[in-house]
Coordinates of C-alpha atoms in Angstrom, one line a residue:
M1 CA 0.0 0.0 0.0
A2 CA 1.4 3.4 -1.0
V3 CA 0.7 6.4 1.1
Y4 CA 0.5 9.9 -0.2
A5 CA -0.2 13.4 1.3
I6 CA -1.5 16.7 0.2
A7 CA -2.9 19.6 2.3
D8 CA -4.8 22.8 1.8
L9 CA -6.9 21.9 -1.3
H10 CA -9.2 24.8 -0.5
L11 CA -11.9 23.5 -2.7
P12 CA -14.3 26.3 -3.7
A13 CA -17.7 25.2 -2.3
K14 CA -19.1 27.2 -5.3
Q15 CA -18.0 30.4 -3.8
K16 CA -14.2 31.0 -3.7
P17 CA -12.1 29.9 -6.7
M18 CA -8.5 29.9 -5.7
D19 CA -7.0 31.8 -8.6
V20 CA -7.9 35.1 -6.9
F21 CA -4.7 34.3 -5.0
G22 CA -2.7 34.1 -8.2
D23 CA -2.5 32.6 -11.7
H24 CA -0.6 29.5 -10.4
W25 CA -3.9 28.5 -8.6
K26 CA -5.8 28.4 -11.8
D27 CA -7.6 25.1 -12.3
H28 CA -5.7 23.8 -9.3
F29 CA -8.1 21.0 -8.4
Q30 CA -8.1 19.7 -12.0
R31 CA -4.3 19.4 -11.7
I32 CA -4.4 17.7 -8.4
R33 CA -7.1 15.3 -9.7
A34 CA -5.0 14.4 -12.9
D35 CA -2.0 13.6 -10.7
W36 CA -4.1 11.7 -8.2
L37 CA -5.7 9.5 -11.0
E38 CA -2.2 8.8 -12.3
K39 CA -0.6 7.8 -9.0
V40 CA -3.3 6.4 -6.6
S41 CA -4.6 2.9 -6.7
P42 CA -7.8 1.8 -4.8
G43 CA -5.7 0.1 -2.2
D44 CA -3.6 3.2 -1.4
L45 CA -4.1 5.8 1.2
V46 CA -4.1 9.6 0.9
L47 CA -3.6 11.9 3.9
L48 CA -5.4 15.3 3.8
P49 CA -4.2 17.4 6.8
G50 CA -6.6 20.3 6.7
D51 CA -8.2 23.1 4.7
L52 CA -10.2 20.9 2.4
S53 CA -13.1 23.3 1.6
W54 CA -14.0 26.9 2.0
A55 CA -17.5 26.0 2.9
M56 CA -19.0 27.6 6.0
R57 CA -21.5 24.8 6.7
L58 CA -21.3 21.0 6.4
E59 CA -24.1 21.0 3.8
D60 CA -22.2 23.3 1.6
A61 CA -19.1 21.2 1.8
L62 CA -20.8 18.0 0.6
E63 CA -20.0 18.7 -3.1
D64 CA -16.3 19.2 -2.4
L65 CA -16.2 16.1 -0.1
R66 CA -17.8 14.0 -2.8
S67 CA -15.3 15.3 -5.4
I68 CA -12.5 13.9 -3.3
G69 CA -14.4 10.8 -2.3
A70 CA -14.8 9.9 -5.9
L71 CA -11.1 9.7 -6.4
P72 CA -9.2 6.3 -5.8
G73 CA -7.9 5.2 -2.5
T74 CA -8.8 5.6 1.2
K75 CA -8.7 9.3 2.4
L76 CA -8.0 10.3 5.9
L77 CA -8.9 13.8 6.8
L78 CA -7.9 16.3 9.6
R79 CA -9.4 19.6 10.4
G80 CA -7.7 22.8 9.3
N81 CA -8.1 26.4 10.4
H82 CA -10.3 27.2 7.4
D83 CA -12.5 24.1 7.7
Y84 CA -15.4 26.1 9.2
W85 CA -17.8 23.4 7.8
W86 CA -16.4 20.8 10.3
S87 CA -19.1 20.7 12.9
S88 CA -19.4 17.9 15.4
I89 CA -17.3 14.8 14.5
G90 CA -20.4 12.6 14.5
R91 CA -22.1 14.7 11.8
V92 CA -18.9 14.9 9.8
R93 CA -18.3 11.3 9.9
R94 CA -21.9 10.5 8.9
A95 CA -21.6 12.9 5.9
L96 CA -18.3 11.5 4.5
P97 CA -18.3 9.4 1.4
E98 CA -17.4 5.7 1.6
G99 CA -13.7 5.2 2.1
M100 CA -13.2 8.6 3.7
F101 CA -12.4 8.9 7.4
A102 CA -11.8 11.8 9.8
L103 CA -9.4 12.1 12.8
Q104 CA -10.4 13.9 15.8
N105 CA -8.9 13.2 19.3
D106 CA -8.4 9.6 18.3
G107 CA -6.3 7.4 15.9
M108 CA -6.6 4.8 13.3
L109 CA -4.7 1.7 12.2
I110 CA -4.5 1.4 8.5
G111 CA -2.3 -1.0 6.6
G112 CA -0.2 -1.8 9.6
R113 CA 0.6 1.8 10.5
L114 CA -1.1 4.0 13.2
Y115 CA -2.3 7.5 12.2
A116 CA -3.0 10.3 14.8
G117 CA -3.2 14.0 14.7
S118 CA -4.6 17.4 15.7
R119 CA -5.0 20.7 14.0
G120 CA -2.3 22.4 16.0
W121 CA -1.9 26.2 16.4
T122 CA 0.4 29.1 15.9
L123 CA 3.7 28.4 17.7
P124 CA 4.7 30.5 20.7
G125 CA 6.7 33.7 19.9
P126 CA 7.2 37.3 20.8
E127 CA 3.7 38.3 19.7
T128 CA 1.8 35.3 21.3
T129 CA -1.3 36.4 23.1
E130 CA -2.8 34.8 26.1
D131 CA -5.6 33.4 24.0
D132 CA -3.1 31.9 21.6
M133 CA -1.3 30.1 24.4
R134 CA -4.7 28.7 25.6
I135 CA -5.4 27.2 22.2
Y136 CA -1.8 26.1 21.7
N137 CA -1.9 24.2 25.0
R138 CA -5.3 22.7 24.1
E139 CA -4.0 21.4 20.9
R140 CA -1.1 19.9 22.6
M141 CA -3.5 18.0 24.8
R142 CA -5.6 16.9 21.8
L143 CA -2.4 15.6 20.1
E144 CA -1.6 13.5 23.2
M145 CA -5.1 12.3 23.3
S146 CA -4.9 11.2 19.7
L147 CA -1.6 9.5 20.2
K148 CA -2.8 7.7 23.3
H149 CA -5.8 6.4 21.5
A150 CA -3.6 5.2 18.5
R151 CA -1.2 3.5 20.7
R152 CA -4.0 1.5 22.3
L153 CA -4.7 0.0 18.9
S154 CA -1.2 -1.3 18.6
E155 CA 1.9 -1.2 20.9
T156 CA 4.3 -1.8 18.1
A157 CA 3.1 -0.3 14.9
P158 CA 4.9 2.7 13.5
I159 CA 3.1 6.0 13.9
T160 CA 2.4 8.9 11.4
V161 CA 1.1 12.1 12.7
M162 CA -0.9 14.7 10.8
L163 CA -1.0 18.3 11.9
H164 CA -2.4 21.3 10.0
Y165 CA -0.2 24.0 11.4
P166 CA 3.5 23.6 11.3
P167 CA 4.6 21.5 14.4
L168 CA 8.0 23.3 14.7
T169 CA 10.3 26.0 13.3
E170 CA 14.1 26.2 13.3
E171 CA 13.8 28.5 16.3
E172 CA 10.8 27.0 18.1
P173 CA 10.4 23.3 19.0
G174 CA 6.7 23.5 19.3
F175 CA 5.1 20.1 19.2
S176 CA 8.3 18.1 18.6
D177 CA 8.6 17.1 22.1
I178 CA 5.3 15.3 22.1
L179 CA 6.1 13.6 18.8
E180 CA 9.5 12.3 20.0
A181 CA 8.1 11.2 23.4
W182 CA 5.5 9.0 21.6
G183 CA 7.9 7.5 19.1
V184 CA 6.4 9.2 16.1
D185 CA 8.2 8.3 12.8
D186 CA 6.7 10.9 10.4
C187 CA 4.8 14.1 10.7
V188 CA 3.0 15.7 7.8
Y189 CA 1.7 19.2 7.9
G190 CA 0.3 22.0 5.7
H191 CA -1.1 25.5 6.3
L192 CA 1.9 27.4 4.7
H193 CA 1.6 29.1 1.4
G194 CA 3.7 31.2 -0.9
P195 CA 7.2 32.2 0.3
S196 CA 6.6 30.8 3.8
I197 CA 6.7 27.3 2.4
Y198 CA 10.3 27.5 1.5
G199 CA 11.5 28.1 5.1
A200 CA 9.5 25.2 6.5
V201 CA 11.2 22.4 8.4
R202 CA 11.6 19.3 6.4
G203 CA 13.4 16.1 6.8
Q204 CA 14.9 14.4 9.9
R205 CA 14.8 16.4 13.1
G206 CA 15.6 14.4 16.2
S207 CA 13.8 11.1 15.8
V208 CA 11.0 12.4 13.6
R209 CA 10.9 13.1 9.8
Y210 CA 8.9 16.2 8.8
H211 CA 7.1 16.6 5.6
Q212 CA 5.5 19.9 4.4
V213 CA 2.7 19.1 2.0
S214 CA 0.8 22.3 1.1
C215 CA -0.4 21.7 -2.4
D216 CA 0.9 24.9 -3.9
G217 CA 4.4 24.0 -2.6
L218 CA 4.1 20.6 -4.3
D219 CA 3.2 22.1 -7.8
F220 CA -0.3 20.6 -7.0
K221 CA 0.9 17.0 -7.0
L222 CA 0.6 14.4 -4.4
Y223 CA 3.5 13.9 -2.1
T224 CA 4.7 10.3 -1.8
L225 CA 5.1 9.5 1.9
Y226 CA 5.6 5.7 1.6
G227 CA 5.9 3.6 -1.5
D228 CA 4.3 0.2 -2.1

């Protein structure tokens, strides 16, 4: 089973085409879809760490969810900061097409590998507010909850984590202490766009490999996390 990842699809929900952010976004989903069809087999897995649709309500996101659901492979979703349509996890899961799953404070065992994750938040810095720290600490707890749940499914399977926000920077360790403490092998994340993508942490840091998978940084092609 091959495993791919791509974040920040920002599907339009009939209201916000992405080419308003630059010509490179023109027909971006058609380009993602063409690459997806070329790479992904029915038995493969695609990780989607956040910002799937611009929709504000779950009902308005259904067309975007179905567009992804119609593509090959199993899909595993995580909430991003722009996924306002993501209401209660029960409602979200009932609305998902067949073969599409959502993580929230829990984990999954797929193809012999554990998957866990949380949205994350802006990392602490000089301009961090008290409210930011509250949300950041809450997301740390949610990540721990997800990893704890995942590890109950298997004591030995390797672990991959999805975060939407960057888990660390070169200056700020962020969530990396949690990832290392739980023996996470790989962490995929999105959220970044434009020039900020190029300063993102990638590759091995400590015991964890980091993968930045915002779609515009991948030329709107799926990132191969694990081969067959």
